[in-house]
PDB file of C-alpha atoms in Angstrom:
ATOM      1  CA  MET X1113     132.321  69.896  96.216  1.00  0.00           C
ATOM      2  CA  SER X1114     133.258  73.295  97.083  1.00  0.00           C
ATOM      3  CA  GLN X1115     135.407  74.034  99.747  1.00  0.00           C
ATOM      4  CA  PRO X1116     133.543  74.990 103.107  1.00  0.00           C
ATOM      5  CA  LEU X1117     133.094  78.639 103.797  1.00  0.00           C
ATOM      6  CA  PRO X1118     135.695  80.184 106.184  1.00  0.00           C
ATOM      7  CA  PHE X1119     134.359  82.286 109.068  1.00  0.00           C
ATOM      8  CA  VAL X1120     134.701  84.287 111.789  1.00  0.00           C
ATOM      9  CA  ASP X1121     132.673  83.104 115.128  1.00  0.00           C
ATOM     10  CA  ILE X1122     131.915  84.747 118.466  1.00  0.00           C
ATOM     11  CA  ASN X1123     130.821  82.173 121.025  1.00  0.00           C
ATOM     12  CA  PRO X1124     129.038  82.785 124.325  1.00  0.00           C
ATOM     13  CA  ALA X1125     130.837  82.247 127.729  1.00  0.00           C
ATOM     14  CA  THR X1126     128.323  79.322 128.532  1.00  0.00           C
ATOM     15  CA  GLU X1127     126.837  76.326 126.539  1.00  0.00           C
ATOM     16  CA  VAL X1128     125.665  77.652 123.193  1.00  0.00           C
ATOM     17  CA  LYS X1129     121.749  77.507 122.702  1.00  0.00           C
ATOM     18  CA  ALA X1130     121.190  79.225 119.378  1.00  0.00           C
ATOM     19  CA  THR X1131     123.057  80.279 116.426  1.00  0.00           C
ATOM     20  CA  VAL X1132     122.819  83.370 114.077  1.00  0.00           C
ATOM     21  CA  ILE X1133     124.483  83.118 110.708  1.00  0.00           C
ATOM     22  CA  TRP X1134     125.138  86.624 109.325  1.00  0.00           C
ATOM     23  CA  LEU X1135     126.127  87.265 105.758  1.00  0.00           C
ATOM     24  CA  HIS X1136     128.085  90.400 104.582  1.00  0.00           C
ATOM     25  CA  GLY X1137     127.867  92.665 101.647  1.00  0.00           C
ATOM     26  CA  LEU X1138     129.700  93.013  98.493  1.00  0.00           C
ATOM     27  CA  GLY X1139     133.630  93.460  98.968  1.00  0.00           C
ATOM     28  CA  ASP X1140     133.228  93.040 102.764  1.00  0.00           C
ATOM     29  CA  SER X1141     134.029  90.001 104.869  1.00  0.00           C
ATOM     30  CA  GLY X1142     132.990  88.046 108.011  1.00  0.00           C
ATOM     31  CA  HIS X1143     134.955  90.625 109.786  1.00  0.00           C
ATOM     32  CA  GLY X1144     132.657  93.416 108.719  1.00  0.00           C
ATOM     33  CA  PHE X1145     129.680  92.622 110.945  1.00  0.00           C
ATOM     34  CA  ALA X1146     131.281  90.846 113.802  1.00  0.00           C
ATOM     35  CA  PRO X1147     131.651  94.000 115.704  1.00  0.00           C
ATOM     36  CA  ILE X1148     128.115  94.535 115.953  1.00  0.00           C
ATOM     37  CA  VAL X1149     127.536  91.771 118.503  1.00  0.00           C
ATOM     38  CA  PRO X1150     128.436  93.856 121.594  1.00  0.00           C
ATOM     39  CA  GLU X1151     126.208  96.491 120.176  1.00  0.00           C
ATOM     40  CA  LEU X1152     123.419  94.244 120.147  1.00  0.00           C
ATOM     41  CA  ARG X1153     123.691  93.819 124.024  1.00  0.00           C
ATOM     42  CA  LEU X1154     121.943  90.571 123.933  1.00  0.00           C
ATOM     43  CA  PRO X1155     121.500  88.858 127.344  1.00  0.00           C
ATOM     44  CA  GLU X1156     123.879  86.373 128.214  1.00  0.00           C
ATOM     45  CA  SER X1157     121.430  83.953 129.111  1.00  0.00           C
ATOM     46  CA  LEU X1158     120.560  83.694 125.422  1.00  0.00           C
ATOM     47  CA  ALA X1159     124.022  82.031 124.741  1.00  0.00           C
ATOM     48  CA  ILE X1160     123.910  82.922 120.996  1.00  0.00           C
ATOM     49  CA  ARG X1161     126.735  81.717 118.880  1.00  0.00           C
ATOM     50  CA  PHE X1162     127.404  84.024 116.065  1.00  0.00           C
ATOM     51  CA  VAL X1163     128.968  83.028 112.625  1.00  0.00           C
ATOM     52  CA  PHE X1164     130.132  85.458 110.157  1.00  0.00           C
ATOM     53  CA  PRO X1165     131.314  83.598 107.025  1.00  0.00           C
ATOM     54  CA  HIS X1166     133.412  84.957 104.226  1.00  0.00           C
ATOM     55  CA  ALA X1167     132.197  85.029 100.958  1.00  0.00           C
ATOM     56  CA  PRO X1168     134.214  83.352  98.038  1.00  0.00           C
ATOM     57  CA  GLU X1169     136.479  85.766  95.841  1.00  0.00           C
ATOM     58  CA  ARG X1170     135.301  86.136  92.470  1.00  0.00           C
ATOM     59  CA  PRO X1171     135.586  88.731  89.513  1.00  0.00           C
ATOM     60  CA  VAL X1172     132.644  91.375  89.856  1.00  0.00           C
ATOM     61  CA  THR X1173     131.629  92.623  86.493  1.00  0.00           C
ATOM     62  CA  ILE X1174     130.433  95.976  87.246  1.00  0.00           C
ATOM     63  CA  ASN X1175     133.878  96.724  89.200  1.00  0.00           C
ATOM     64  CA  GLY X1176     135.724  96.108  86.043  1.00  0.00           C
ATOM     65  CA  GLY X1177     136.120  92.386  86.755  1.00  0.00           C
ATOM     66  CA  MET X1178     138.059  93.134  89.985  1.00  0.00           C
ATOM     67  CA  ARG X1179     138.124  90.147  92.303  1.00  0.00           C
ATOM     68  CA  MET X1180     136.674  90.642  95.890  1.00  0.00           C
ATOM     69  CA  ARG X1181     134.801  88.887  98.191  1.00  0.00           C
ATOM     70  CA  ALA X1182     131.316  88.424  96.486  1.00  0.00           C
ATOM     71  CA  TRP X1183     128.216  85.919  96.994  1.00  0.00           C
ATOM     72  CA  TYR X1184     127.767  86.352  93.334  1.00  0.00           C
ATOM     73  CA  ASP X1185     128.514  88.291  90.087  1.00  0.00           C
ATOM     74  CA  ILE X1186     126.855  91.771  89.590  1.00  0.00           C
ATOM     75  CA  LYS X1187     126.698  92.219  85.562  1.00  0.00           C
ATOM     76  CA  SER X1188     124.347  95.141  85.762  1.00  0.00           C
ATOM     77  CA  MET X1189     122.609  97.604  87.959  1.00  0.00           C
ATOM     78  CA  ASP X1190     119.155  96.843  86.392  1.00  0.00           C
ATOM     79  CA  PHE X1191     116.710  96.473  88.906  1.00  0.00           C
ATOM     80  CA  ASP X1192     115.778  92.846  87.596  1.00  0.00           C
ATOM     81  CA  LYS X1193     119.076  91.708  86.292  1.00  0.00           C
ATOM     82  CA  ARG X1194     121.352  92.639  89.150  1.00  0.00           C
ATOM     83  CA  ALA X1195     121.932  89.093  90.876  1.00  0.00           C
ATOM     84  CA  ASP X1196     123.579  86.319  88.891  1.00  0.00           C
ATOM     85  CA  LEU X1197     121.458  83.435  89.547  1.00  0.00           C
ATOM     86  CA  GLY X1198     124.168  80.587  89.068  1.00  0.00           C
ATOM     87  CA  GLY X1199     126.500  82.627  91.734  1.00  0.00           C
ATOM     88  CA  VAL X1200     123.480  82.882  93.972  1.00  0.00           C
ATOM     89  CA  LYS X1201     122.529  79.320  94.084  1.00  0.00           C
ATOM     90  CA  GLU X1202     126.219  78.206  94.527  1.00  0.00           C
ATOM     91  CA  SER X1203     126.681  80.356  97.454  1.00  0.00           C
ATOM     92  CA  ALA X1204     123.162  79.547  99.049  1.00  0.00           C
ATOM     93  CA  ALA X1205     124.527  76.086  98.858  1.00  0.00           C
ATOM     94  CA  LEU X1206     127.699  76.795 100.762  1.00  0.00           C
ATOM     95  CA  VAL X1207     125.480  78.688 103.361  1.00  0.00           C
ATOM     96  CA  GLU X1208     123.265  75.895 103.772  1.00  0.00           C
ATOM     97  CA  GLN X1209     126.169  73.738 104.487  1.00  0.00           C
ATOM     98  CA  LEU X1210     127.280  76.005 107.478  1.00  0.00           C
ATOM     99  CA  ILE X1211     123.625  75.561 108.784  1.00  0.00           C
ATOM    100  CA  GLU X1212     123.656  71.692 108.558  1.00  0.00           C
ATOM    101  CA  ASP X1213     127.163  71.768 110.326  1.00  0.00           C
ATOM    102  CA  GLU X1214     125.502  73.924 113.237  1.00  0.00           C
ATOM    103  CA  ILE X1215     122.639  71.239 113.250  1.00  0.00           C
ATOM    104  CA  ALA X1216     125.062  68.162 113.270  1.00  0.00           C
ATOM    105  CA  LYS X1217     126.647  69.825 116.462  1.00  0.00           C
ATOM    106  CA  GLY X1218     123.384  69.454 117.940  1.00  0.00           C
ATOM    107  CA  MET X1219     121.588  72.741 117.293  1.00  0.00           C
ATOM    108  CA  PRO X1220     118.062  72.358 116.221  1.00  0.00           C
ATOM    109  CA  ALA X1221     117.208  74.303 112.966  1.00  0.00           C
ATOM    110  CA  ASN X1222     114.439  76.362 114.885  1.00  0.00           C
ATOM    111  CA  ARG X1223     117.325  77.983 116.940  1.00  0.00           C
ATOM    112  CA  ILE X1224     119.114  79.137 114.053  1.00  0.00           C
ATOM    113  CA  ILE X1225     118.723  82.686 112.593  1.00  0.00           C
ATOM    114  CA  LEU X1226     119.792  83.483 109.075  1.00  0.00           C
ATOM    115  CA  ALA X1227     120.836  87.154 108.466  1.00  0.00           C
ATOM    116  CA  GLY X1228     122.228  89.041 105.576  1.00  0.00           C
ATOM    117  CA  PHE X1229     122.829  92.616 104.512  1.00  0.00           C
ATOM    118  CA  SER X1230     122.839  93.698 100.805  1.00  0.00           C
ATOM    119  CA  GLN X1231     124.168  90.786  98.806  1.00  0.00           C
ATOM    120  CA  GLY X1232     124.316  88.458 102.040  1.00  0.00           C
ATOM    121  CA  GLY X1233     120.626  89.375 102.393  1.00  0.00           C
ATOM    122  CA  VAL X1234     120.091  88.126  98.744  1.00  0.00           C
ATOM    123  CA  ILE X1235     121.236  84.834  99.766  1.00  0.00           C
ATOM    124  CA  ALA X1236     119.495  84.651 102.964  1.00  0.00           C
ATOM    125  CA  LEU X1237     116.112  85.294 101.306  1.00  0.00           C
ATOM    126  CA  HIS X1238     117.154  82.888  98.267  1.00  0.00           C
ATOM    127  CA  LEU X1239     118.205  80.031 100.756  1.00  0.00           C
ATOM    128  CA  GLY X1240     115.566  80.852 103.707  1.00  0.00           C
ATOM    129  CA  THR X1241     112.613  80.622 101.561  1.00  0.00           C
ATOM    130  CA  ARG X1242     114.036  77.153  99.831  1.00  0.00           C
ATOM    131  CA  TYR X1243     115.339  75.381 102.911  1.00  0.00           C
ATOM    132  CA  SER X1244     113.674  72.257 104.084  1.00  0.00           C
ATOM    133  CA  LYS X1245     113.966  72.892 107.792  1.00  0.00           C
ATOM    134  CA  THR X1246     112.255  75.407 109.829  1.00  0.00           C
ATOM    135  CA  LEU X1247     114.338  78.223 110.933  1.00  0.00           C
ATOM    136  CA  ALA X1248     114.099  80.460 113.904  1.00  0.00           C
ATOM    137  CA  GLY X1249     114.041  83.757 111.715  1.00  0.00           C
ATOM    138  CA  ILE X1250     115.307  85.531 108.495  1.00  0.00           C
ATOM    139  CA  LEU X1251     116.872  88.970 108.729  1.00  0.00           C
ATOM    140  CA  ALA X1252     117.078  90.744 105.472  1.00  0.00           C
ATOM    141  CA  LEU X1253     118.902  93.954 105.832  1.00  0.00           C
ATOM    142  CA  SER X1254     119.095  96.668 102.809  1.00  0.00           C
ATOM    143  CA  THR X1255     118.461  93.924 100.209  1.00  0.00           C
ATOM    144  CA  TYR X1256     116.340  92.751  97.408  1.00  0.00           C
ATOM    145  CA  MET X1257     115.259  89.210  95.908  1.00  0.00           C
ATOM    146  CA  CYS X1258     116.960  87.313  92.951  1.00  0.00           C
ATOM    147  CA  GLU X1259     114.656  86.157  90.336  1.00  0.00           C
ATOM    148  CA  PRO X1260     111.299  86.524  92.813  1.00  0.00           C
ATOM    149  CA  SER X1261     109.455  84.912  89.783  1.00  0.00           C
ATOM    150  CA  LEU X1262     111.101  81.607  90.659  1.00  0.00           C
ATOM    151  CA  LEU X1263     109.772  81.738  94.097  1.00  0.00           C
ATOM    152  CA  ALA X1264     106.332  79.892  93.537  1.00  0.00           C
ATOM    153  CA  GLU X1265     107.932  76.787  91.943  1.00  0.00           C
ATOM    154  CA  GLU X1266     111.079  76.724  94.168  1.00  0.00           C
ATOM    155  CA  ALA X1267     109.826  77.593  97.433  1.00  0.00           C
ATOM    156  CA  HIS X1268     109.819  74.943 100.373  1.00  0.00           C
ATOM    157  CA  ASP X1269     106.866  75.297 103.093  1.00  0.00           C
ATOM    158  CA  ALA X1270     109.135  74.598 106.037  1.00  0.00           C
ATOM    159  CA  ASN X1271     109.654  78.604 106.485  1.00  0.00           C
ATOM    160  CA  LYS X1272     106.217  79.702 105.270  1.00  0.00           C
ATOM    161  CA  GLN X1273     105.579  80.614 108.806  1.00  0.00           C
ATOM    162  CA  THR X1274     108.990  81.932 109.961  1.00  0.00           C
ATOM    163  CA  PRO X1275     109.303  85.610 110.748  1.00  0.00           C
ATOM    164  CA  ILE X1276     111.275  87.415 107.986  1.00  0.00           C
ATOM    165  CA  GLN X1277     112.066  90.914 109.132  1.00  0.00           C
ATOM    166  CA  PHE X1278     113.170  93.425 106.449  1.00  0.00           C
ATOM    167  CA  GLY X1279     115.159  96.621 107.341  1.00  0.00           C
ATOM    168  CA  HIS X1280     116.183  99.314 104.865  1.00  0.00           C
ATOM    169  CA  GLY X1281     117.498 102.788 104.460  1.00  0.00           C
ATOM    170  CA  THR X1282     115.372 105.431 102.826  1.00  0.00           C
ATOM    171  CA  HIS X1283     118.203 107.102 101.460  1.00  0.00           C
ATOM    172  CA  ASP X1284     119.952 103.955 100.065  1.00  0.00           C
ATOM    173  CA  ASP X1285     121.537 104.741  96.818  1.00  0.00           C
ATOM    174  CA  VAL X1286     123.239 101.366  96.232  1.00  0.00           C
ATOM    175  CA  VAL X1287     120.025  99.094  96.779  1.00  0.00           C
ATOM    176  CA  PRO X1288     117.310 101.453  96.192  1.00  0.00           C
ATOM    177  CA  VAL X1289     114.554 101.291  98.894  1.00  0.00           C
ATOM    178  CA  ALA X1290     112.020 100.154  96.146  1.00  0.00           C
ATOM    179  CA  MET X1291     114.139  97.008  95.504  1.00  0.00           C
ATOM    180  CA  GLY X1292     113.555  96.241  99.016  1.00  0.00           C
ATOM    181  CA  GLN X1293     110.100  96.830  99.124  1.00  0.00           C
ATOM    182  CA  ALA X1294     109.454  94.906  96.172  1.00  0.00           C
ATOM    183  CA  ALA X1295     111.211  91.726  97.725  1.00  0.00           C
ATOM    184  CA  TYR X1296     109.100  92.171 100.832  1.00  0.00           C
ATOM    185  CA  GLN X1297     105.911  92.548  98.847  1.00  0.00           C
ATOM    186  CA  THR X1298     106.733  89.583  96.942  1.00  0.00           C
ATOM    187  CA  LEU X1299     106.903  87.551 100.032  1.00  0.00           C
ATOM    188  CA  LYS X1300     104.098  88.947 101.782  1.00  0.00           C
ATOM    189  CA  ASP X1301     101.640  88.097  98.456  1.00  0.00           C
ATOM    190  CA  ALA X1302     102.965  84.874  98.722  1.00  0.00           C
ATOM    191  CA  GLY X1303     101.976  84.269 102.322  1.00  0.00           C
ATOM    192  CA  TYR X1304     105.088  84.661 104.169  1.00  0.00           C
ATOM    193  CA  GLN X1305     105.547  86.331 107.868  1.00  0.00           C
ATOM    194  CA  ALA X1306     107.222  89.228 106.447  1.00  0.00           C
ATOM    195  CA  LYS X1307     107.503  92.621 108.218  1.00  0.00           C
ATOM    196  CA  TRP X1308     109.247  95.742 106.841  1.00  0.00           C
ATOM    197  CA  LYS X1309     110.789  98.794 108.384  1.00  0.00           C
ATOM    198  CA  THR X1310     112.673 101.766 107.022  1.00  0.00           C
ATOM    199  CA  TYR X1311     115.277 103.875 108.447  1.00  0.00           C
ATOM    200  CA  ALA X1312     116.689 107.393 107.762  1.00  0.00           C
ATOM    201  CA  MET X1313     119.997 106.216 106.712  1.00  0.00           C
ATOM    202  CA  GLN X1314     121.857 105.200 103.522  1.00  0.00           C
ATOM    203  CA  HIS X1315     123.241 101.535 102.577  1.00  0.00           C
ATOM    204  CA  ASN X1316     124.397 100.673 106.150  1.00  0.00           C
ATOM    205  CA  VAL X1317     122.954 100.092 109.620  1.00  0.00           C
ATOM    206  CA  CYS X1318     122.204 102.746 112.168  1.00  0.00           C
ATOM    207  CA  MET X1319     121.848 102.524 116.069  1.00  0.00           C
ATOM    208  CA  ASP X1320     117.982 102.570 115.709  1.00  0.00           C
ATOM    209  CA  GLU X1321     118.128  99.628 113.497  1.00  0.00           C
ATOM    210  CA  ILE X1322     120.745  97.477 115.730  1.00  0.00           C
ATOM    211  CA  ASN X1323     118.177  98.272 118.723  1.00  0.00           C
ATOM    212  CA  ASP X1324     115.399  96.710 116.672  1.00  0.00           C
ATOM    213  CA  ILE X1325     117.453  93.921 115.549  1.00  0.00           C
ATOM    214  CA  SER X1326     118.460  93.151 119.181  1.00  0.00           C
ATOM    215  CA  ALA X1327     114.535  93.062 120.032  1.00  0.00           C
ATOM    216  CA  TRP X1328     113.753  90.969 116.998  1.00  0.00           C
ATOM    217  CA  ILE X1329     116.653  88.323 117.877  1.00  0.00           C
ATOM    218  CA  GLN X1330     115.498  88.295 121.562  1.00  0.00           C
ATOM    219  CA  ALA X1331     111.677  87.658 120.498  1.00  0.00           C
ATOM    220  CA  ARG X1332     112.879  84.750 118.207  1.00  0.00           C
ATOM    221  CA  LEU X1333     115.144  83.091 120.659  1.00  0.00           C
ATOM    222  CA  THR X1334     113.632  83.588 124.081  1.00  0.00           C
TER     223      THR X1334
END
């Protein structure tokens, strides 16, 4: 059994009523997105706990085998071969354990949002569509899908009606917008409750998107 994922957490001043688990991108850490919490300006009454896990360190092929925090190896930048399925499955299992830990503390699954940026979004989409308990929502930022052809045989119906929100930069030169659109279309065609929105930005988040994420989280958890 792999070691549990370490994480940065930000807790509300009052008793926790909901949890957001937010997965970072390649080479980043849980510290990377933690500063977004105050920028979301969420009402204190929602009492949301944020968990920002650190991905395991591993060699990344496209970066010359350099070890860095990565949810999976990237062996090629090709559209359909970018994500290493074995690594995706391993990381999805580790993130699932984080969700189960929140549930064990008394948080219902339908009060937990799974969010991810870039590589983290790949894990969020992979796990969210296969997880056996209904989540409050799935947030997929500047990301894509690993092996979309496997969705039909591996998906679980628990999150078929769960809102899935995509956000992507029109000028993204790391994960081209077409990869995000393909993931969105795959889920839409499979009957998922997916929504798509683009922003005039590169491979990052912008204030307009942060404001939209805030409104989306509030709609899911109010």
